[in-house]
JSON list of C-alpha atoms in Angstrom, two decimals:
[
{"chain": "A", "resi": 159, "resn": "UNK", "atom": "CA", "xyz": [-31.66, 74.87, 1.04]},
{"chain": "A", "resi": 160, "resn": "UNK", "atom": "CA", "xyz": [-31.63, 75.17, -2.18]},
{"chain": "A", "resi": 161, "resn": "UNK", "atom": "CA", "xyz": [-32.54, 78.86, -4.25]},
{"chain": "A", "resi": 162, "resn": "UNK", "atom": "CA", "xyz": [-35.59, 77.68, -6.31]},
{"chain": "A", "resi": 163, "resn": "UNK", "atom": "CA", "xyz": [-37.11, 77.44, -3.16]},
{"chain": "A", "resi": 164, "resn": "UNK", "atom": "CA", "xyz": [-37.78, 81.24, -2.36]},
{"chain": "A", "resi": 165, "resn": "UNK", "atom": "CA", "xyz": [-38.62, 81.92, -6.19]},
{"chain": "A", "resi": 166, "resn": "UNK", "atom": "CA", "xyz": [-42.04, 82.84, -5.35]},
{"chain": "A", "resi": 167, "resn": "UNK", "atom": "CA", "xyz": [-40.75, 84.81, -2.39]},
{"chain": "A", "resi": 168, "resn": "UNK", "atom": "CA", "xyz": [-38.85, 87.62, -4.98]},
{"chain": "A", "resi": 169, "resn": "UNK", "atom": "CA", "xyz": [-41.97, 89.46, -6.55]},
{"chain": "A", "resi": 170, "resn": "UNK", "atom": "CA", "xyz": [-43.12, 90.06, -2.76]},
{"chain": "A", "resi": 171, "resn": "UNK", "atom": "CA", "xyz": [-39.89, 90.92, -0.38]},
{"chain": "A", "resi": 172, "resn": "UNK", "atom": "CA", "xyz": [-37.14, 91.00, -3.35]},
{"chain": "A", "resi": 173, "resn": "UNK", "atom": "CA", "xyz": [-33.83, 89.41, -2.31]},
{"chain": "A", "resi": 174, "resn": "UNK", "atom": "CA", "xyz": [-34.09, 89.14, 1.60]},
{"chain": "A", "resi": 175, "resn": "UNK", "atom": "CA", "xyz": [-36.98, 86.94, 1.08]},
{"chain": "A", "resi": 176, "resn": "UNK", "atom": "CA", "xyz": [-35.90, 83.69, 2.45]},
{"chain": "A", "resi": 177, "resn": "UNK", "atom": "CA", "xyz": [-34.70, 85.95, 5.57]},
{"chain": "A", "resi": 178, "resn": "UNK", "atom": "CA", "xyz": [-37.65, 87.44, 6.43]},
{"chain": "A", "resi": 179, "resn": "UNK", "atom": "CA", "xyz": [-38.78, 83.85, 6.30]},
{"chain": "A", "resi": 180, "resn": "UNK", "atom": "CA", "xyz": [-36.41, 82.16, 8.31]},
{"chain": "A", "resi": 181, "resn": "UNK", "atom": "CA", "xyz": [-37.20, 85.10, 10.79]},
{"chain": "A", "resi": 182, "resn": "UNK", "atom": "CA", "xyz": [-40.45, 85.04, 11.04]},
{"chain": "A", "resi": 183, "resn": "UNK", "atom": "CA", "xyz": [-41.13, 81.49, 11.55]},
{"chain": "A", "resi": 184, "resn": "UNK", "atom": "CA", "xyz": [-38.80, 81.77, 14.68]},
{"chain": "A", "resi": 185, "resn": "UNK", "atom": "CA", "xyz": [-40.78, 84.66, 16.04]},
{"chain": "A", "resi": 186, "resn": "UNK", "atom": "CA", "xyz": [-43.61, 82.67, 15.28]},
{"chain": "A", "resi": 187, "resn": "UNK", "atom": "CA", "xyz": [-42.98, 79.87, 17.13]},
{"chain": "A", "resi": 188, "resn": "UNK", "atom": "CA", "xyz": [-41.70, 81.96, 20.02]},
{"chain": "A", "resi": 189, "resn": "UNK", "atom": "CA", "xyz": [-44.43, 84.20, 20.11]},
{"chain": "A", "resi": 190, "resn": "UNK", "atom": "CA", "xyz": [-47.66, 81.26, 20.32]},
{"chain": "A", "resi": 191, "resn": "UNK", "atom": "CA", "xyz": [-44.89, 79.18, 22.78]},
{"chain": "A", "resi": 192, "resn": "UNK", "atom": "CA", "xyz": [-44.25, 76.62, 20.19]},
{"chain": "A", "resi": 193, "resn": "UNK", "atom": "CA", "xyz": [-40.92, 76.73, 20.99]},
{"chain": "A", "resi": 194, "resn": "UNK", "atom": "CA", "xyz": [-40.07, 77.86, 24.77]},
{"chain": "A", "resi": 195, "resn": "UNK", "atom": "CA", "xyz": [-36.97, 79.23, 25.60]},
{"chain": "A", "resi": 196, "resn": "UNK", "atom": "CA", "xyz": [-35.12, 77.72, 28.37]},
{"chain": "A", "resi": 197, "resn": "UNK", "atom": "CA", "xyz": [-31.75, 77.55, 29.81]},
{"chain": "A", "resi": 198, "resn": "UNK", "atom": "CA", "xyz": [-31.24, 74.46, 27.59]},
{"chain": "A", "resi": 199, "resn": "UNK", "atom": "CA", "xyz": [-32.03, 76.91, 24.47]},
{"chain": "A", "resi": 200, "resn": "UNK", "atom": "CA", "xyz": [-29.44, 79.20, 25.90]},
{"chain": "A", "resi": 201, "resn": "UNK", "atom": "CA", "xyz": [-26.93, 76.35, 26.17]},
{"chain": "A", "resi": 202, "resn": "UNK", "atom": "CA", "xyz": [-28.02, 74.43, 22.80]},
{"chain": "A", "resi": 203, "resn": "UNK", "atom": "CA", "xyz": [-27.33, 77.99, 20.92]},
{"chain": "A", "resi": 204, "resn": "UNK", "atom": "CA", "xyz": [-24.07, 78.65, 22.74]},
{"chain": "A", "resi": 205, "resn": "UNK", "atom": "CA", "xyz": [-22.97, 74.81, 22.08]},
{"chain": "A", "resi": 206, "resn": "UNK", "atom": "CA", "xyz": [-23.59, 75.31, 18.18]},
{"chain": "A", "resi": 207, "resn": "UNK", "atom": "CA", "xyz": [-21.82, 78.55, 18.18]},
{"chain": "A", "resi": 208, "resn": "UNK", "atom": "CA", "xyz": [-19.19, 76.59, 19.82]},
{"chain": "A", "resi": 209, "resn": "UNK", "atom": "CA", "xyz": [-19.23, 74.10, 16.72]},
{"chain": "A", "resi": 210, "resn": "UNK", "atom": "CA", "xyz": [-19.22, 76.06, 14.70]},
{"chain": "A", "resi": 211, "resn": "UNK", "atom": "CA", "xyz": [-16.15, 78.10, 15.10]},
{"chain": "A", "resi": 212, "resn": "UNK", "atom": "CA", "xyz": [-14.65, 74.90, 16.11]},
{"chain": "A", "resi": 213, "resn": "UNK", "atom": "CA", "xyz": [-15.28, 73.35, 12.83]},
{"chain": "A", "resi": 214, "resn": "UNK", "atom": "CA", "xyz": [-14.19, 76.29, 11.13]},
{"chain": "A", "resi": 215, "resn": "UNK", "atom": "CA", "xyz": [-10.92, 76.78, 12.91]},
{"chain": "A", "resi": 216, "resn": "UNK", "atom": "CA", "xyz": [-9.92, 73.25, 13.41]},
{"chain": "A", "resi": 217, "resn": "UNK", "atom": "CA", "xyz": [-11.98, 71.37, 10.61]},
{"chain": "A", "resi": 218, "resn": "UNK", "atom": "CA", "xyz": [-9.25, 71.43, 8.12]},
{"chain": "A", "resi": 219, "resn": "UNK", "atom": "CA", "xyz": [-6.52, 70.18, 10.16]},
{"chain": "A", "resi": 220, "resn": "UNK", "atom": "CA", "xyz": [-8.53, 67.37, 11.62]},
{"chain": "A", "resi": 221, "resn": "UNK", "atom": "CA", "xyz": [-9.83, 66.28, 8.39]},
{"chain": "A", "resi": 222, "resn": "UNK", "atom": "CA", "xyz": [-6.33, 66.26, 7.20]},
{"chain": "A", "resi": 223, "resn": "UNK", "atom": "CA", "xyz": [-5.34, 63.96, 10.36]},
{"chain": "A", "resi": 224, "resn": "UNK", "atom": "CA", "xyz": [-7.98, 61.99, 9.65]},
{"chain": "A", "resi": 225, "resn": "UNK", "atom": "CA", "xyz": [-7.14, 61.67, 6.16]},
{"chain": "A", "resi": 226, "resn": "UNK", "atom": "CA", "xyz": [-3.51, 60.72, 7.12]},
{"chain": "A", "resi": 227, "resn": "UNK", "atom": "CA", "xyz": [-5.15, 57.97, 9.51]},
{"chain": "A", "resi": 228, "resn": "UNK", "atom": "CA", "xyz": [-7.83, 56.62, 6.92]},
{"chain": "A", "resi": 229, "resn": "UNK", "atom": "CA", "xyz": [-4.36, 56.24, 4.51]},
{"chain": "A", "resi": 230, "resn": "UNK", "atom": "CA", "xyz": [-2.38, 54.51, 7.13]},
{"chain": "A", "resi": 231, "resn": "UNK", "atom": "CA", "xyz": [-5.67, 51.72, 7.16]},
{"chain": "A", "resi": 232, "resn": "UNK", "atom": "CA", "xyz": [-5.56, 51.85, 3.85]},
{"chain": "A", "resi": 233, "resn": "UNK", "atom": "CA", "xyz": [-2.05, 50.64, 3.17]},
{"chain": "A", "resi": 234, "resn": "UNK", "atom": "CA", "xyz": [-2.18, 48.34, 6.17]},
{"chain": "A", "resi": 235, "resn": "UNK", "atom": "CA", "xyz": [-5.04, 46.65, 4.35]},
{"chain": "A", "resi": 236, "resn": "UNK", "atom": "CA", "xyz": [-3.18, 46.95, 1.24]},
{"chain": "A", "resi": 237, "resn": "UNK", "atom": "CA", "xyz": [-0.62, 45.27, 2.62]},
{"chain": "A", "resi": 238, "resn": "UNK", "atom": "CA", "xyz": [-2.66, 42.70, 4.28]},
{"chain": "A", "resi": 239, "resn": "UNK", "atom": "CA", "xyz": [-4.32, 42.04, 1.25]},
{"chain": "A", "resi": 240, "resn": "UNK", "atom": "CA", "xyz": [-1.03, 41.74, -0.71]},
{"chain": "A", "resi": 241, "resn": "UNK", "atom": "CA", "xyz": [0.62, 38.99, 2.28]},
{"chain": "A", "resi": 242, "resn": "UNK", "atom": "CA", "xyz": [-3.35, 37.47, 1.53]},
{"chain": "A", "resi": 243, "resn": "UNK", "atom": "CA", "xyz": [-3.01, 37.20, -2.16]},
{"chain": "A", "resi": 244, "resn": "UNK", "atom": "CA", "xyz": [0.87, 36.18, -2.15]},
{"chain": "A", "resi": 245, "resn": "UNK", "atom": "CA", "xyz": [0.06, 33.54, 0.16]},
{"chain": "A", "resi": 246, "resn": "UNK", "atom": "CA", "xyz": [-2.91, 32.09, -1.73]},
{"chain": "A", "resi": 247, "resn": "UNK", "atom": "CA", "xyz": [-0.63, 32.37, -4.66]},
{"chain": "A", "resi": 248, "resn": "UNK", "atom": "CA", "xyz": [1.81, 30.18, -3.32]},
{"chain": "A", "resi": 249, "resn": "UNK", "atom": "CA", "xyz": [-0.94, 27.45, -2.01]},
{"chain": "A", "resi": 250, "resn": "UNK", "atom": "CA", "xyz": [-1.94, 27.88, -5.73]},
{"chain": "A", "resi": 251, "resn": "UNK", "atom": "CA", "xyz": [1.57, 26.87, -7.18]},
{"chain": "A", "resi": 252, "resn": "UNK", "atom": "CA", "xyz": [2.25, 24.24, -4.82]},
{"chain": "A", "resi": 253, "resn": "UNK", "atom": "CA", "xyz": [-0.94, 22.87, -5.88]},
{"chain": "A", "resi": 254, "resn": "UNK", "atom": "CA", "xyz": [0.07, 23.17, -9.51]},
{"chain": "A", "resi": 255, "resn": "UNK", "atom": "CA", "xyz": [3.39, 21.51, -8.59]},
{"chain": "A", "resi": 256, "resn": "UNK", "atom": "CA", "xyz": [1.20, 18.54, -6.39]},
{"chain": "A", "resi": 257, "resn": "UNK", "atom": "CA", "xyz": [-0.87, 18.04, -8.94]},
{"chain": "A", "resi": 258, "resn": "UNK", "atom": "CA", "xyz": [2.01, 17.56, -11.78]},
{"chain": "A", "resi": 259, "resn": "UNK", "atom": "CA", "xyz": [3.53, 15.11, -9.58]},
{"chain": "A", "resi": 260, "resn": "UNK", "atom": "CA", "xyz": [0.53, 13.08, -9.45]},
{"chain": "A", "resi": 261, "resn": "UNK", "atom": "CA", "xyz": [0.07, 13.31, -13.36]},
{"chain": "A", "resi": 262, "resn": "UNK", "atom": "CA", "xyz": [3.65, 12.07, -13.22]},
{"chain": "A", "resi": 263, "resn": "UNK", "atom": "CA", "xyz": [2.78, 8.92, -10.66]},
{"chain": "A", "resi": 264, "resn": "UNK", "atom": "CA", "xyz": [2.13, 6.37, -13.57]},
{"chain": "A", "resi": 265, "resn": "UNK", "atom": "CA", "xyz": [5.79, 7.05, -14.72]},
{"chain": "A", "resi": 266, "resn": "UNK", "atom": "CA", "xyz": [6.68, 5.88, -11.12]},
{"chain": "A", "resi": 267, "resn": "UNK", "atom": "CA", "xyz": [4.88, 2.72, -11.53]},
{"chain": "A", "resi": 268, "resn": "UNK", "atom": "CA", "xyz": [6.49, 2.15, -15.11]},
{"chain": "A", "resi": 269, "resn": "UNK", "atom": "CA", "xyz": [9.75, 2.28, -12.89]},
{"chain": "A", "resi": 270, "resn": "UNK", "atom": "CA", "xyz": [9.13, 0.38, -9.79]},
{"chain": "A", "resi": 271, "resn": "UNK", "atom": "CA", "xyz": [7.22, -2.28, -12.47]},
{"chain": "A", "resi": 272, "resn": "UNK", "atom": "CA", "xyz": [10.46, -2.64, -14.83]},
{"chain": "A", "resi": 273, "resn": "UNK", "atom": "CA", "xyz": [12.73, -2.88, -11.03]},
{"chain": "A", "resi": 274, "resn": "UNK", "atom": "CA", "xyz": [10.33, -5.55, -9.95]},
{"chain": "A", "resi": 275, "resn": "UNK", "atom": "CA", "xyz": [10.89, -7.19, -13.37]},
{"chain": "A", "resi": 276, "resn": "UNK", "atom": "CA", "xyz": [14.68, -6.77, -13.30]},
{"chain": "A", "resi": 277, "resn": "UNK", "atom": "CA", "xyz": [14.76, -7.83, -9.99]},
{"chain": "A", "resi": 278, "resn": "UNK", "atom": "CA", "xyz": [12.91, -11.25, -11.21]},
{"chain": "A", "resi": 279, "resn": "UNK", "atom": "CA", "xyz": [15.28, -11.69, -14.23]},
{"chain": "A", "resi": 280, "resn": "UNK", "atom": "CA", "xyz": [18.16, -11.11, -11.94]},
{"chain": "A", "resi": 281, "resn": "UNK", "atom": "CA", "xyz": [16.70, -13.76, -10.07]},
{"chain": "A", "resi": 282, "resn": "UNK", "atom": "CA", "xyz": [16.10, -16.34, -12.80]},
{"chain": "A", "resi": 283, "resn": "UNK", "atom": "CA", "xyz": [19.49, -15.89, -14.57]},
{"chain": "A", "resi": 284, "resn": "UNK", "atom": "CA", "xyz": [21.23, -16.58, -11.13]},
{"chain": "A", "resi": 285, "resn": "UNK", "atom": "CA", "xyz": [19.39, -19.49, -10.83]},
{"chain": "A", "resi": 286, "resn": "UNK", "atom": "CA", "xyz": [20.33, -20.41, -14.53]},
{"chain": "A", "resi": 287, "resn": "UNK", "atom": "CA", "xyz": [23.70, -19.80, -13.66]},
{"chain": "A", "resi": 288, "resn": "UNK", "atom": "CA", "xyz": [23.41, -22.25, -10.75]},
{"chain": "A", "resi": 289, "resn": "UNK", "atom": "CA", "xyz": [21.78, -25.22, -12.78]},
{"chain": "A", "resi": 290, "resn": "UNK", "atom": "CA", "xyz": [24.22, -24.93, -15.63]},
{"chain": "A", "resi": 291, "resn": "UNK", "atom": "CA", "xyz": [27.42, -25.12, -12.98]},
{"chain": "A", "resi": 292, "resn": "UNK", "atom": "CA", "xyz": [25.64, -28.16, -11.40]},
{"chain": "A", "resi": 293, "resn": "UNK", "atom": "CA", "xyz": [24.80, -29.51, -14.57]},
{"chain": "A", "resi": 294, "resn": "UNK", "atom": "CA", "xyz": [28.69, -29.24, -15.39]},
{"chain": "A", "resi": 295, "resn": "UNK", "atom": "CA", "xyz": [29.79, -30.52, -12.11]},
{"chain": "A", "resi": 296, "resn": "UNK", "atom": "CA", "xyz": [28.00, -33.43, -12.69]},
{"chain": "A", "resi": 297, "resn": "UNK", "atom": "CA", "xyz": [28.82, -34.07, -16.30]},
{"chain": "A", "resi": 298, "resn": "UNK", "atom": "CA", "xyz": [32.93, -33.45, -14.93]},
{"chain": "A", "resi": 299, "resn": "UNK", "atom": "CA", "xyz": [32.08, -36.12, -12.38]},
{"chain": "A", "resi": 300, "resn": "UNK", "atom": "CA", "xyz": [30.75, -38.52, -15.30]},
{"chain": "A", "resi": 301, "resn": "UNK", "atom": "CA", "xyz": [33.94, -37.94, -17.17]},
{"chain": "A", "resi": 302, "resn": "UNK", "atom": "CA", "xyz": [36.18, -38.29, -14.19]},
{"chain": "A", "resi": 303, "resn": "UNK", "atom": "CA", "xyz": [34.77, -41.54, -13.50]},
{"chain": "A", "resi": 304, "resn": "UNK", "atom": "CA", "xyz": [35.01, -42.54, -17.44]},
{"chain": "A", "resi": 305, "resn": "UNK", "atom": "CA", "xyz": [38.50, -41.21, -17.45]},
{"chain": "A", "resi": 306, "resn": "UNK", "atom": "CA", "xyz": [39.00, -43.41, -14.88]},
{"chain": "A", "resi": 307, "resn": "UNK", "atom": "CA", "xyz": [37.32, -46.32, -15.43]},
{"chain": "A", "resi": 308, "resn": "UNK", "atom": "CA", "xyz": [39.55, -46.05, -18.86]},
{"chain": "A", "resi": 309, "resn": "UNK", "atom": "CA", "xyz": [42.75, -45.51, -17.31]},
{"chain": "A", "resi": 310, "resn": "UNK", "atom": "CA", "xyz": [41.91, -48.40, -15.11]},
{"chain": "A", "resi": 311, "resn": "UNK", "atom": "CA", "xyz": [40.81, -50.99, -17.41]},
{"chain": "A", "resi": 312, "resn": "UNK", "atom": "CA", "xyz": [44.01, -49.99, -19.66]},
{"chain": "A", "resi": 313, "resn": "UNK", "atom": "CA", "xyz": [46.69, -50.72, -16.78]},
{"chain": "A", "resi": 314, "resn": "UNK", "atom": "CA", "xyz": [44.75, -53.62, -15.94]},
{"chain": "A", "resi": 315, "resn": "UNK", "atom": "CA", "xyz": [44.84, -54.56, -19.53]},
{"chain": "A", "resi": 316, "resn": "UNK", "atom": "CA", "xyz": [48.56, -53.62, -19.48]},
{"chain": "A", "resi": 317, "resn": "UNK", "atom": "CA", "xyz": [49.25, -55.71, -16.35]},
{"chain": "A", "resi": 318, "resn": "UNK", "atom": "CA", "xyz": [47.23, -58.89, -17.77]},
{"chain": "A", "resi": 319, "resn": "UNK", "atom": "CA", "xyz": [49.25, -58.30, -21.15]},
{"chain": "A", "resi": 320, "resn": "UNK", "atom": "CA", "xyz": [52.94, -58.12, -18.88]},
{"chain": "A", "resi": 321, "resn": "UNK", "atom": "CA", "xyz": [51.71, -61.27, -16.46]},
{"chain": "A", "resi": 322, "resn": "UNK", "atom": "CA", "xyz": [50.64, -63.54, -19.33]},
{"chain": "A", "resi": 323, "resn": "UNK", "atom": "CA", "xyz": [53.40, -62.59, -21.89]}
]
């Protein structure tokens, strides 16, 4: 309670003011039976006594164990937090990395278009090839068959010339 309180006490009782207060508003209430004592008044006042020189005794070392224990949760959330944030991290850069591939997709197409297109001329020039060899063959057959039809009209011509000579 705080001291400005029992100000106004001082000029009247001086500095045991607030105790003769305290006092005598618990022999007040005792004496009209405000407050009646019972055994649970005897036990309630023996309990708080008991408190109190429990807290005062122990207090320190339990709040120092429970100080050690609210810094054990704390790094184990730290900790948690840290496996948390690492992992988002890492959904985070293979995002990045998913998302460059995609920007990178059209080069794929420029790729699998100029296969396609090599594939076609590949195609085209060994189907050229095959025209111009069959083209040849036949123009070789053409000349065989000149060639021969030359070789055999000149022994023919040669055998005439010999019979009728």
């Amino acid at each position: 309670i705080p001291e400005e309180f029992f100000q106004f006490l001082y000029p009247k009782t001086g500095v045991t003011g607030p105790y003769v207060l305290g006092t005598g508003f618990i022999l007040y209430c005792l004496s009209k039976e405000i407050y009646v004592v019972t055994a649970e008044t005897i036990s309630a006042v023996s309990t708080i006594g008991l408190l109190i020189y429990a807290i005062k005794k122990y207090g320190a070392s339990v709040g120092e164990f429970a100080d050690k224990l609210n810094e054990q949760q704390i790094a184990q959330l730290e900790e948690v937090k840290q496996a948390s944030i690492k992992g988002i991290q890492d959904a985070i850069d293979l995002e990045k990395s998913q998302q460059a591939l995609v920007q990178k997709r059209h080069y794929l197409f420029d790729v699998q278009r100029n296969n396609i297109a090599m594939a076609l001329e590949v195609a085209y020039r060994e189907r050229l090839h095959k025209v111009h060899k069959e083209v040849k063959n036949r123009l070789d057959y053409h000349i065989s068959v000149q060639n021969m039809m030359r070789r055999k009209e000149q022994e023919h011509m040669v055998q005439w010339i010999e019979k009728h000579v």
